[in-house]
PDB file of C-alpha atoms and ligand atoms in Angstrom:
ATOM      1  CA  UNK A   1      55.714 -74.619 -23.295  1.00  0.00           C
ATOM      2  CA  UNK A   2      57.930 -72.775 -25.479  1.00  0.00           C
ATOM      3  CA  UNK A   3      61.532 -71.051 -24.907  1.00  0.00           C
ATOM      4  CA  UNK A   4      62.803 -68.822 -27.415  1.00  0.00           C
ATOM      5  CA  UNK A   5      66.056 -67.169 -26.691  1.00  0.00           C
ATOM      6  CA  UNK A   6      67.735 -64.414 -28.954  1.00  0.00           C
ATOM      7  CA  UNK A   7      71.523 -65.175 -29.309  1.00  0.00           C
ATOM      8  CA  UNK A   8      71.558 -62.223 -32.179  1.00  0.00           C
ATOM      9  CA  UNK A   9      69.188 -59.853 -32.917  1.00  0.00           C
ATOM     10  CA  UNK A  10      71.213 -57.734 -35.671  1.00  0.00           C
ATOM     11  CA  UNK A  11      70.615 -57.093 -39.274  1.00  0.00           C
ATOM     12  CA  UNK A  12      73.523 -56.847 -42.170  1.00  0.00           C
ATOM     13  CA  UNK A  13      76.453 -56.289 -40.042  1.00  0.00           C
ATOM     14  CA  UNK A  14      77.620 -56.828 -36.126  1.00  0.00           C
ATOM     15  CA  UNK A  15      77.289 -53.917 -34.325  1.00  0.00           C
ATOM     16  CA  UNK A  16      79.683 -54.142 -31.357  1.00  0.00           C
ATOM     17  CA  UNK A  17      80.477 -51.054 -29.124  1.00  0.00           C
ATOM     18  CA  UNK A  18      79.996 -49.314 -25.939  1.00  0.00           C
ATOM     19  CA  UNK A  19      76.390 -47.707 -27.293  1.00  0.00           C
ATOM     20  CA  UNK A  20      75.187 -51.569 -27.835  1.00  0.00           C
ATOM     21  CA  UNK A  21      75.560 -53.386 -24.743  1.00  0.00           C
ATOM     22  CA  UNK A  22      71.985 -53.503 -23.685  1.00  0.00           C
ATOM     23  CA  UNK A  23      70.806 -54.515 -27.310  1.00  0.00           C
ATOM     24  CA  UNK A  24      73.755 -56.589 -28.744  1.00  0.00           C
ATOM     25  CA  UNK A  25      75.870 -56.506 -31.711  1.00  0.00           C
ATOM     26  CA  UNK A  26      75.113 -60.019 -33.065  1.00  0.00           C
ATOM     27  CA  UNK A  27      73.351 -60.778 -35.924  1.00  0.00           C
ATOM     28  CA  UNK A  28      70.004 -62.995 -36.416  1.00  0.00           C
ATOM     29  CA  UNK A  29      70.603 -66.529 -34.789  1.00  0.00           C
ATOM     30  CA  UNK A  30      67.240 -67.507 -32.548  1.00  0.00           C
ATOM     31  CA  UNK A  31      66.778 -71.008 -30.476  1.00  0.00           C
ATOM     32  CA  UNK A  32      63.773 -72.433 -30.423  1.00  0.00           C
ATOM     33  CA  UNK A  33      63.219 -75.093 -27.479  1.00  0.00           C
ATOM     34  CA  UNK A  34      59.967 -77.123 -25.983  1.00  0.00           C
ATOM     35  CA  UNK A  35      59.679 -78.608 -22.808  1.00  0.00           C
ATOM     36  CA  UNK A  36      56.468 -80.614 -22.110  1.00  0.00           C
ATOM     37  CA  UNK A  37      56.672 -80.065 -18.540  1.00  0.00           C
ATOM     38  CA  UNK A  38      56.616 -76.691 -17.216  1.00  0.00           C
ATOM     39  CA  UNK A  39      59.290 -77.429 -14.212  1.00  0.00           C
ATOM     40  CA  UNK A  40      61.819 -74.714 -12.601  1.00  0.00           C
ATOM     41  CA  UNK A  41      64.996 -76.736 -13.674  1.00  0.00           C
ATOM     42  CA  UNK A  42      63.345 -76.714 -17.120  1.00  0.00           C
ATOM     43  CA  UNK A  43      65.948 -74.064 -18.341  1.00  0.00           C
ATOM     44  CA  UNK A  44      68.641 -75.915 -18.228  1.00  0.00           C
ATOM     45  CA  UNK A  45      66.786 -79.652 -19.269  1.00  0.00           C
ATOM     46  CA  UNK A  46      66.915 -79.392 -22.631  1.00  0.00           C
ATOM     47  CA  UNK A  47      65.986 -83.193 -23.251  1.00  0.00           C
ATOM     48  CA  UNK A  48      63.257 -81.812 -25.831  1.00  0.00           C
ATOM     49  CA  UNK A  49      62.779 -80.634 -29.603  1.00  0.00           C
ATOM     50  CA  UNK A  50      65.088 -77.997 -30.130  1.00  0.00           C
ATOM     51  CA  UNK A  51      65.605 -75.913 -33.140  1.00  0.00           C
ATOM     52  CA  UNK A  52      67.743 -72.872 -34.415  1.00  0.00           C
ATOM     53  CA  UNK A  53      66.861 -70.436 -37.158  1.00  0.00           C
ATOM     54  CA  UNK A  54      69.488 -68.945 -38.817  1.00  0.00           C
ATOM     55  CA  UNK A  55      73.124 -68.371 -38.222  1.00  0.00           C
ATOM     56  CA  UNK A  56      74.308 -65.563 -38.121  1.00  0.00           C
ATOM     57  CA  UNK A  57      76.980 -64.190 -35.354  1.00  0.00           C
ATOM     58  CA  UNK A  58      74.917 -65.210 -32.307  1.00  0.00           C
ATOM     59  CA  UNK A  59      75.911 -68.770 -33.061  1.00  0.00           C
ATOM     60  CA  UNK A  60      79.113 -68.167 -31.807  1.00  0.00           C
ATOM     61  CA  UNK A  61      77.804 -67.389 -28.163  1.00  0.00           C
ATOM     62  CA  UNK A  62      75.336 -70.825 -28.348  1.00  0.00           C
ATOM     63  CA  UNK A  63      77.598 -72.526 -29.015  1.00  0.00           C
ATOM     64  CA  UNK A  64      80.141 -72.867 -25.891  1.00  0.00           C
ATOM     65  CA  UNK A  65      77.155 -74.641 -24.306  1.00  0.00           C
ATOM     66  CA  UNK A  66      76.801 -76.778 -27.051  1.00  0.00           C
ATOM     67  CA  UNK A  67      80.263 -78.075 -27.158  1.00  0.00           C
ATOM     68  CA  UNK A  68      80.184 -78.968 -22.935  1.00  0.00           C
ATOM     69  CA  UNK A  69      77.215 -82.039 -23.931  1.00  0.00           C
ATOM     70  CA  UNK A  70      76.560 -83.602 -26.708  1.00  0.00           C
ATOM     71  CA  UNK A  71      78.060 -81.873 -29.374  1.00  0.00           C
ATOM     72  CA  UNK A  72      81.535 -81.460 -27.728  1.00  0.00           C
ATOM     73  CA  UNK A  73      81.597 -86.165 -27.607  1.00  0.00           C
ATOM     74  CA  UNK A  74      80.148 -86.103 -31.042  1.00  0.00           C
ATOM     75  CA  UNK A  75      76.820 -87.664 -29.891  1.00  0.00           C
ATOM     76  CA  UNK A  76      74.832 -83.920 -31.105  1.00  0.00           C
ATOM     77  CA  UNK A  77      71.988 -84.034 -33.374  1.00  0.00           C
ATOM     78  CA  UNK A  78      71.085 -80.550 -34.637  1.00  0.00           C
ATOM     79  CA  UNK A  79      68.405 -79.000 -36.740  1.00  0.00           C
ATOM     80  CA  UNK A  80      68.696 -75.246 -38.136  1.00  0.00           C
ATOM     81  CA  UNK A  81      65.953 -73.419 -40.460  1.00  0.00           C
ATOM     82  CA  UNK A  82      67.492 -71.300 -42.945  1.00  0.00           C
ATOM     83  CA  UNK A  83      65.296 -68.393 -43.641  1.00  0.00           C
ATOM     84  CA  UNK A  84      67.568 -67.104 -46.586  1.00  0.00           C
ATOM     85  CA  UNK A  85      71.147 -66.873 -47.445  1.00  0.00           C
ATOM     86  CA  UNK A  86      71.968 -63.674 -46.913  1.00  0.00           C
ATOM     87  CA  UNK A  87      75.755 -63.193 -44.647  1.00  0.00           C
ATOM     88  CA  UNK A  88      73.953 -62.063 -41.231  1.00  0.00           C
ATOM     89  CA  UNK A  89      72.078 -65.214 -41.188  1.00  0.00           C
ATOM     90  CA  UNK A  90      75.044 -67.344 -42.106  1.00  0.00           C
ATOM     91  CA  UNK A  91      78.020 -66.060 -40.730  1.00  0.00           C
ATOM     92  CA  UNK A  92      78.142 -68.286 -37.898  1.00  0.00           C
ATOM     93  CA  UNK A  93      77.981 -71.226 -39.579  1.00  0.00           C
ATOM     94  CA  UNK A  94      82.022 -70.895 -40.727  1.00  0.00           C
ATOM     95  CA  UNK A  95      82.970 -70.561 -36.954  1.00  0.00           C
ATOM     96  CA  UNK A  96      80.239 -73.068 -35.442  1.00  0.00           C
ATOM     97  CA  UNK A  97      82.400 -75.736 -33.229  1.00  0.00           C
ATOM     98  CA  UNK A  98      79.910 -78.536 -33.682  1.00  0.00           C
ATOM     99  CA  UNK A  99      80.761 -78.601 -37.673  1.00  0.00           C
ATOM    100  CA  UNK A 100      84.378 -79.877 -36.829  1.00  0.00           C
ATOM    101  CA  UNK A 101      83.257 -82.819 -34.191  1.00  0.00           C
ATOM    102  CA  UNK A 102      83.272 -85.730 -36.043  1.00  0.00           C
ATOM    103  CA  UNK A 103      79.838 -87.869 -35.144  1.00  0.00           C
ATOM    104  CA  UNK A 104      77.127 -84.663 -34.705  1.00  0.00           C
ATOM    105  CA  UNK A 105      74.864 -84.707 -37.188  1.00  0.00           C
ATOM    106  CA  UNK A 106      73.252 -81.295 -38.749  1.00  0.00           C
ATOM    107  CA  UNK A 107      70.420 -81.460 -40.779  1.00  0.00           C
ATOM    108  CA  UNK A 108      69.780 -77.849 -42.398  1.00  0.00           C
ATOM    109  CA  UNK A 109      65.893 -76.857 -43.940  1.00  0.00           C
ATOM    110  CA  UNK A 110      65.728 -73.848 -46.704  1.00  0.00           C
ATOM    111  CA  UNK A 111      63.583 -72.964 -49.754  1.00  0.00           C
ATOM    112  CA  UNK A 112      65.465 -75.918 -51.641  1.00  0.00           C
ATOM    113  CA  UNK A 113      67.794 -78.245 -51.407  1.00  0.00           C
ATOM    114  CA  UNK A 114      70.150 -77.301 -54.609  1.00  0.00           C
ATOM    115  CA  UNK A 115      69.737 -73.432 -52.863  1.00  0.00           C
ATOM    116  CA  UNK A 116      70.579 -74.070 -49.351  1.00  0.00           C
ATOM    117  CA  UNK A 117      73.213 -77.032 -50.257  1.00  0.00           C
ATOM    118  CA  UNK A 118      75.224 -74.610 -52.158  1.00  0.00           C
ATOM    119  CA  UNK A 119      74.638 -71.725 -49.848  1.00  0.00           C
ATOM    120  CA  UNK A 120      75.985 -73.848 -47.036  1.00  0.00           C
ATOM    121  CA  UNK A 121      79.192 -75.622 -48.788  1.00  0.00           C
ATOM    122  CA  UNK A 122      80.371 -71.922 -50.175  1.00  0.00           C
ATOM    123  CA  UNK A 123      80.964 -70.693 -46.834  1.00  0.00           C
ATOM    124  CA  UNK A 124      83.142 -73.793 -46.301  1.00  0.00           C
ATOM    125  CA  UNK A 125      86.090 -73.138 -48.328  1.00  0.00           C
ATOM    126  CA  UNK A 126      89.764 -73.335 -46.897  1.00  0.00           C
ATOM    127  CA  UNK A 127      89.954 -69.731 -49.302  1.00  0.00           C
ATOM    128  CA  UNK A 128      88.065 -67.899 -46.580  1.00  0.00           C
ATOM    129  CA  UNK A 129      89.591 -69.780 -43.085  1.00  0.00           C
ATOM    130  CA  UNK A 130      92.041 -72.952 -43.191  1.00  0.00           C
ATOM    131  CA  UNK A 131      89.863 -74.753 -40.317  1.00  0.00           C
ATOM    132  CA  UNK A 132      87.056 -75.395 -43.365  1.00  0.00           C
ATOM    133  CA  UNK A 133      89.576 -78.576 -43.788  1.00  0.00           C
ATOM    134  CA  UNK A 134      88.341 -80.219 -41.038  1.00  0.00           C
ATOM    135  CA  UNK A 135      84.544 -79.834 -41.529  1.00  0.00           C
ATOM    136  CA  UNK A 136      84.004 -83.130 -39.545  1.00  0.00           C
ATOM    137  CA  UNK A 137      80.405 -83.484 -38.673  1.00  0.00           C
ATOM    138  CA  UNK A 138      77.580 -85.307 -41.162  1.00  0.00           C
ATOM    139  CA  UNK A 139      75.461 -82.493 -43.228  1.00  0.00           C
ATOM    140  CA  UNK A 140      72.504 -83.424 -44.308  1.00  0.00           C
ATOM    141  CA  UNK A 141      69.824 -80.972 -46.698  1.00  0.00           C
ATOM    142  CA  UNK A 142      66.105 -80.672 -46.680  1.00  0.00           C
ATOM    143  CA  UNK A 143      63.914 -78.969 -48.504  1.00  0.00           C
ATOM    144  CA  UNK A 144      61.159 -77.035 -46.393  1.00  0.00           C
ATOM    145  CA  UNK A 145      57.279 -77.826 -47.653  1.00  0.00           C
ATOM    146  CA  UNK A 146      55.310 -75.061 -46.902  1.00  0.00           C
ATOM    147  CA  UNK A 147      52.028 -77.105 -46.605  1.00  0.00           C
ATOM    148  CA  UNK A 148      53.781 -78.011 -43.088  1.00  0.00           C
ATOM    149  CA  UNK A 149      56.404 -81.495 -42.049  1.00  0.00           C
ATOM    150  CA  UNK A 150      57.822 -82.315 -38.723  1.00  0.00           C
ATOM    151  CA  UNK A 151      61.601 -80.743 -37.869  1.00  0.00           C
ATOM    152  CA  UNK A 152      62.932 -82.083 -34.261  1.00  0.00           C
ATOM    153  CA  UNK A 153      59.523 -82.512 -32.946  1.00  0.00           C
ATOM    154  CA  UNK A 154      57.835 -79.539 -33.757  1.00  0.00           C
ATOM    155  CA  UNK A 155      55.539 -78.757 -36.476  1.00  0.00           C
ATOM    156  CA  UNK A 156      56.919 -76.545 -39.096  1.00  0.00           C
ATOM    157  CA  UNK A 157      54.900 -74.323 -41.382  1.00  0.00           C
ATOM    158  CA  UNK A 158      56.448 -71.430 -44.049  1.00  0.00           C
ATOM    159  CA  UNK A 159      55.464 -68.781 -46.214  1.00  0.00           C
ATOM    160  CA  UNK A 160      57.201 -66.628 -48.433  1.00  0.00           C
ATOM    161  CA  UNK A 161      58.400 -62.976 -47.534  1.00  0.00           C
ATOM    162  CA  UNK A 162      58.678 -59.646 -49.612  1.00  0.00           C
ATOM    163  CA  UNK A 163      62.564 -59.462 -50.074  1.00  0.00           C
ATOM    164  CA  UNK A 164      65.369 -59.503 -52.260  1.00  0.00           C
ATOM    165  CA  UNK A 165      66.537 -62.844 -53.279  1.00  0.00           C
ATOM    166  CA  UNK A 166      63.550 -64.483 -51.284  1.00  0.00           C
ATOM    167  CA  UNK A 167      63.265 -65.178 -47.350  1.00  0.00           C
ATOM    168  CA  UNK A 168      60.995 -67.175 -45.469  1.00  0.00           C
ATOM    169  CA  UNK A 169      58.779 -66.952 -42.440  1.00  0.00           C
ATOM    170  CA  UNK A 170      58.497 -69.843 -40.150  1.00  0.00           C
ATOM    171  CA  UNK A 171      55.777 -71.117 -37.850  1.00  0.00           C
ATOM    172  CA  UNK A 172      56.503 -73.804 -34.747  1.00  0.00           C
ATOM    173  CA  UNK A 173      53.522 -75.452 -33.599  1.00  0.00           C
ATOM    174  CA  UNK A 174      53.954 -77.736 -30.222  1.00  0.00           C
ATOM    175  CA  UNK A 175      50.665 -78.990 -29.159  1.00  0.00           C
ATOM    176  CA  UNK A 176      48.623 -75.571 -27.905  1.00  0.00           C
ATOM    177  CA  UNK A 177      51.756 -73.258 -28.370  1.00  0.00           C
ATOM    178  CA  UNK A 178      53.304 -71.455 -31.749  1.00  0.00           C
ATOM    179  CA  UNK A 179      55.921 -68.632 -32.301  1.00  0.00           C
ATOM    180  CA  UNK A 180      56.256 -67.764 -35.792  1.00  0.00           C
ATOM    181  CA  UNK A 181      59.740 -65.762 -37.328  1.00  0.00           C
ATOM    182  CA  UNK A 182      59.664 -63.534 -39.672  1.00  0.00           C
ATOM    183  CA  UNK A 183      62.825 -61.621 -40.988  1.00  0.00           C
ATOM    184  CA  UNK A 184      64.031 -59.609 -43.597  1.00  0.00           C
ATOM    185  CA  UNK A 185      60.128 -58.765 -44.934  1.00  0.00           C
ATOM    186  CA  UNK A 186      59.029 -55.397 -46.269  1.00  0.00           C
ATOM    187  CA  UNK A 187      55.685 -54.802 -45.063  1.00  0.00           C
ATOM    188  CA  UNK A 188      53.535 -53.649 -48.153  1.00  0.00           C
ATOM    189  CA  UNK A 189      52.565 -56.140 -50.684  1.00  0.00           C
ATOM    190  CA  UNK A 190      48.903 -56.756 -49.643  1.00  0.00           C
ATOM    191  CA  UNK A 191      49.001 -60.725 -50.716  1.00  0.00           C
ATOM    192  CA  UNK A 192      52.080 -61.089 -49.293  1.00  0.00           C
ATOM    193  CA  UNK A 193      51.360 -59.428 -45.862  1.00  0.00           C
ATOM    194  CA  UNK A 194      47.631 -61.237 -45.590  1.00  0.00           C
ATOM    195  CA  UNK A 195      49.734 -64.437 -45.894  1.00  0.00           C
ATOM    196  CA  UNK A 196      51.931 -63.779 -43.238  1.00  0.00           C
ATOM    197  CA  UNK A 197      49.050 -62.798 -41.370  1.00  0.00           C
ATOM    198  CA  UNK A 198      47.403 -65.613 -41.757  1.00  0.00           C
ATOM    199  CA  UNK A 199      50.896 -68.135 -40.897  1.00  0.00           C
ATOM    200  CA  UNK A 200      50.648 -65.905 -37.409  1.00  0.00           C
ATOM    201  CA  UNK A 201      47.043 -66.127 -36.433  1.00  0.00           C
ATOM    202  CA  UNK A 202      46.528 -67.914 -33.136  1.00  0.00           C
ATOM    203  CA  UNK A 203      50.375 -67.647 -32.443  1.00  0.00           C
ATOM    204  CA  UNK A 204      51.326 -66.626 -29.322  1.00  0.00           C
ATOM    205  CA  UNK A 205      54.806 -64.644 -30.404  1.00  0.00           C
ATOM    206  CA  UNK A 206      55.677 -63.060 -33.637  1.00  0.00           C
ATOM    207  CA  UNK A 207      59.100 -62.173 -34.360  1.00  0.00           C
ATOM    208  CA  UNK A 208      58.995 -59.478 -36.843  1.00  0.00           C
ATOM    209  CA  UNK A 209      61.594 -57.541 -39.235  1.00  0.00           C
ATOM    210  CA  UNK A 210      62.022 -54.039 -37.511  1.00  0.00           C
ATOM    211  CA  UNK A 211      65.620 -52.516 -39.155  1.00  0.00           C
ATOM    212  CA  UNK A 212      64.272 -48.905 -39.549  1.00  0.00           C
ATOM    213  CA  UNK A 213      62.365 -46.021 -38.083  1.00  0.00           C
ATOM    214  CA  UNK A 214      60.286 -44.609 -40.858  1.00  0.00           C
ATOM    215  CA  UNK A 215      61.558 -42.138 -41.825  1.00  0.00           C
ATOM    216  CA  UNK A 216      64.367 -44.224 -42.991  1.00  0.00           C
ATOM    217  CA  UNK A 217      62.056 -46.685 -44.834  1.00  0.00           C
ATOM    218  CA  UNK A 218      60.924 -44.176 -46.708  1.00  0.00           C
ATOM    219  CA  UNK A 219      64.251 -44.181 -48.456  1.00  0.00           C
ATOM    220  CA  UNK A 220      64.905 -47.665 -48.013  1.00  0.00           C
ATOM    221  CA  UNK A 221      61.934 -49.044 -49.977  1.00  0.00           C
ATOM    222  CA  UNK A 222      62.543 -52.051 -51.436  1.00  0.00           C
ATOM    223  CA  UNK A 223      65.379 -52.961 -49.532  1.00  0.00           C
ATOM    224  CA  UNK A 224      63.064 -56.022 -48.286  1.00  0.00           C
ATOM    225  CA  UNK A 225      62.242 -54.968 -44.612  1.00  0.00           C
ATOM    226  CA  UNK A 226      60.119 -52.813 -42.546  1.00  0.00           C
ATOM    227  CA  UNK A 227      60.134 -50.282 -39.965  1.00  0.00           C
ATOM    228  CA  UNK A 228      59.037 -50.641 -36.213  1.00  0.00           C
ATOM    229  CA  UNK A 229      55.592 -49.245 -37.000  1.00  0.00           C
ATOM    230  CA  UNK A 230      54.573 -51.232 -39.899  1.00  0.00           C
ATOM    231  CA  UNK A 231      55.704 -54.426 -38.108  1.00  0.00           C
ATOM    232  CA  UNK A 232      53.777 -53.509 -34.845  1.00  0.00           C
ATOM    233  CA  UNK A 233      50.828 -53.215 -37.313  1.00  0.00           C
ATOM    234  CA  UNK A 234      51.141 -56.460 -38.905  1.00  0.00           C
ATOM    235  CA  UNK A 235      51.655 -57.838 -35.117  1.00  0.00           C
ATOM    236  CA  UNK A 236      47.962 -56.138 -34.495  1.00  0.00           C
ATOM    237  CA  UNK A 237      46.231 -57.663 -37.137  1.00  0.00           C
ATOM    238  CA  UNK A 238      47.283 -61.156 -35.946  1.00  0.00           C
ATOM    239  CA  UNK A 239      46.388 -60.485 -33.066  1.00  0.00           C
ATOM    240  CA  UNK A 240      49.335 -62.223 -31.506  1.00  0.00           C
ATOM    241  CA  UNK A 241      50.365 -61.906 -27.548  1.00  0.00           C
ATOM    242  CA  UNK A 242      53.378 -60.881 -28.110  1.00  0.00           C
ATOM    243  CA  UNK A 243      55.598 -59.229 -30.773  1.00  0.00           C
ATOM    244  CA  UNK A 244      58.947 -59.435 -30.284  1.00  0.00           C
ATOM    245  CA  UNK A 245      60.861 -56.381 -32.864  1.00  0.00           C
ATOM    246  CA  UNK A 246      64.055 -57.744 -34.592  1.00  0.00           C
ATOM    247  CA  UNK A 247      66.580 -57.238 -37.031  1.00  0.00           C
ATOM    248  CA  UNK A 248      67.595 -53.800 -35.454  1.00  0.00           C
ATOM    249  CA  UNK A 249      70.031 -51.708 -37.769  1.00  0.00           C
ATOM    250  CA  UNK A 250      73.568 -51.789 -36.677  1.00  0.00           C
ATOM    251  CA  UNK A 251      73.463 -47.899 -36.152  1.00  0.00           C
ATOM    252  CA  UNK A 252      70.571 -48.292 -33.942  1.00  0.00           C
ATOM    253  CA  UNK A 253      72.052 -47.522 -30.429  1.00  0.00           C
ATOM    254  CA  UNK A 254      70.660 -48.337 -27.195  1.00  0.00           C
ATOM    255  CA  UNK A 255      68.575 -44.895 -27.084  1.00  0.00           C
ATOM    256  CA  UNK A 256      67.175 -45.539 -30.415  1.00  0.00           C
ATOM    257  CA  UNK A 257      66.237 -48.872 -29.681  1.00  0.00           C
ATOM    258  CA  UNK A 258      64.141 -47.788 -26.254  1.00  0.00           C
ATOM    259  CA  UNK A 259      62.642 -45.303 -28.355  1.00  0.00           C
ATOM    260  CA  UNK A 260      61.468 -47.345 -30.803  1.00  0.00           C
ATOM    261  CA  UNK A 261      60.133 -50.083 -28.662  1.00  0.00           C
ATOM    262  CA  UNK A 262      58.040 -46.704 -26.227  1.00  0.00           C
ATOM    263  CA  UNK A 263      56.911 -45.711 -29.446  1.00  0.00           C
ATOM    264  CA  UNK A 264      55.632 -49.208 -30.825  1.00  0.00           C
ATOM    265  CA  UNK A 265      54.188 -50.311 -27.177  1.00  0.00           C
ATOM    266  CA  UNK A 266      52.201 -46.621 -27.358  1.00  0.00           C
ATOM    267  CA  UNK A 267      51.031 -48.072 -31.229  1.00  0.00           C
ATOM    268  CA  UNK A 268      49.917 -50.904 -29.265  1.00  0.00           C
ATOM    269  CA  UNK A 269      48.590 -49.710 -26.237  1.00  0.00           C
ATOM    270  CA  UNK A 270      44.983 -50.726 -25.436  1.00  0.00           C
ATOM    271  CA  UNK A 271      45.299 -53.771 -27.636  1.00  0.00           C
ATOM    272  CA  UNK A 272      45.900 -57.107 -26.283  1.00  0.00           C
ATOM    273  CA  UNK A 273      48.962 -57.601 -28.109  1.00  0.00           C
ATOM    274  CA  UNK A 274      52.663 -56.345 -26.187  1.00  0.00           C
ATOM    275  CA  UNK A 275      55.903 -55.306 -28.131  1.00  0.00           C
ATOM    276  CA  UNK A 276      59.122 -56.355 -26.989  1.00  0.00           C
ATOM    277  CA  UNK A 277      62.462 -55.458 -28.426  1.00  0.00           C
ATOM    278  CA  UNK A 278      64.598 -58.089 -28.810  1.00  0.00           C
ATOM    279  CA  UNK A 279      68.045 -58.364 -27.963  1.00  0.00           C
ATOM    280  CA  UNK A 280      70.988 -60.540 -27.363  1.00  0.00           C
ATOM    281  CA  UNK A 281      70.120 -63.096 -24.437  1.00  0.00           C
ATOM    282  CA  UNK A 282      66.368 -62.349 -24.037  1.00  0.00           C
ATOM    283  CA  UNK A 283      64.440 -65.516 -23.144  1.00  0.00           C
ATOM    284  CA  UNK A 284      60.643 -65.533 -23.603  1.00  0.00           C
ATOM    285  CA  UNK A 285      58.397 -68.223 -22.779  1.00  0.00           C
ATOM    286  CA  UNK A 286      55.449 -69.291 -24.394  1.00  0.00           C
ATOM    287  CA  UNK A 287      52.242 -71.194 -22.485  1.00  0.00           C
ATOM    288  CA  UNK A 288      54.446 -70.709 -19.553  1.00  0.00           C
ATOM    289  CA  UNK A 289      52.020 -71.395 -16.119  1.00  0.00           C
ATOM    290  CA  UNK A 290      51.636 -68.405 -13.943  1.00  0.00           C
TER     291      UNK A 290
HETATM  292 ZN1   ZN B 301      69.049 -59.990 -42.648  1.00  0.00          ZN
HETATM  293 ZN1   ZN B 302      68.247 -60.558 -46.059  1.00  0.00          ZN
END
């Protein structure tokens, strides 16, 4: 099986406050684990591949876990894919206690090396915190191939969204099971959405770019992402189990939020497919035994 948990679900900015505290304030930072048993102690056995996309603020909440095992002696071995470079997926990466253990090793994956290598070493400049001195751990760059490689045990496909400055989707194949991310896409290019389409077809969870209602897409078009309806759509035609919504604006409150998710389940409603809204700490399993 597969666990994805959402440790930010947040476009652009945090979004902290009393109106939040169902949905979160962090931004986009997901953790992507596989167990190959399905066992009741499997939550907290996390002997398997494990990988994390993006970094934005949620990283900052993974990782106080992190630094009680491995990563806190300097034995941790971690794998992040980089959708794009854009500050809510980054953020965290500047504050992420693993970086300053000397002995973990963190191997980051982006559109290319020369892109994501400079992205990365930018953010660690003594100019913007003096702690970027003692970057301690070994960083290591790969390029993604799109045509598919291995990353921490699972199998790693990617395709190219419709946004500013590029982003990419991901798909993680282990054995039957897939989730596929994809963030900070404007539904509406027909090649570019039939690709996508295609990356999520026999998936079992879609993660998909939801930052507006429509009637502020309409004057948000090509900002590079979608609203709740459109992405519920593209969830349909894949016919995925589940679509999880993400990338919520930060002036979507709580009641916004609910609404949006009634209103995409209703879109959805006699289909086989169910919507879910993500938010800060939601765990879903994939292939999970009943
Ligand atoms: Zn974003
Ligand atoms: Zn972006």
């Amino acid at each position: 099986m597969i666990r994805v948990k959402f440790w930010g679900t947040r476009g652009s900015i945090t979004a902290p406050g009393r109106a939040n505290i169902h949905f979160g304030g962090h931004t986009a930072c997901v953790e992507v684990t596989a167990f190959d048993v399905d066992e009741p102690g499997a939550a907290t056995h996390i002997s398997g591949p494990r990988l994390i996309i993006d970094g934005g603020s949620g990283l900052a909440t993974l990782q106080g876990a992190m630094m009680t095992s491995a990563c806190g002696r300097g034995q941790g071995e971690l794998h992040f894919l980089v959708s794009h470079y854009h500050w809510d997926h980054l953020i965290g990466f500047p504050f992420f206690s693993p970086m300053f253990v000397a002995g973990n090793q963190i191997t980051f994956y982006g559109d290319t090396v020369e892109r994501l290598q400079a992205s990365i070493e930018r953010l660690f400049s003594s100019t913007y915190a003096p702690q970027m001195e003692s970057l301690a751990a070994r960083l290591d760059y790969k390029t993604i191939e799109a045509e598919g490689m291995n990353v921490a045990g699972f199998q790693v496909r990617a395709a190219q969204n419709r946004h500013p400055g590029k982003a990419m989707s991901f798909r993680l194949q282990y054995g039957p099971h897939a989730v596929v991310y994809s963030t900070d896409h404007e539904v509406g290019d027909p090649d570019t959405d039939r690709a996508l389409v295609e990356l999520a077809r026999g998936a079992q969870l879609w993660i998909l770019d939801s930052m507006f209602t429509p009637a502020e897409w309409e004057k948000s078009q090509g900002w590079g992402h979608s609203s709740h309806i459109a992405a519920t759509e593209l969830a349909l035609q894949a016919g995925v189990e589940t679509a999880v919504l993400f990338h919520h604006a930060p002036a979507h409150d709580d009641e916004m939020l609910f609404q949006m998710g009634r209103d995409a389940m209703t879109l959805a409603g006699g289909s086989s497919t169910t919507v879910l809204m993500a938010r800060d700490g939601l765990v879903v399993d994939v292939g999970r035994q009943k």
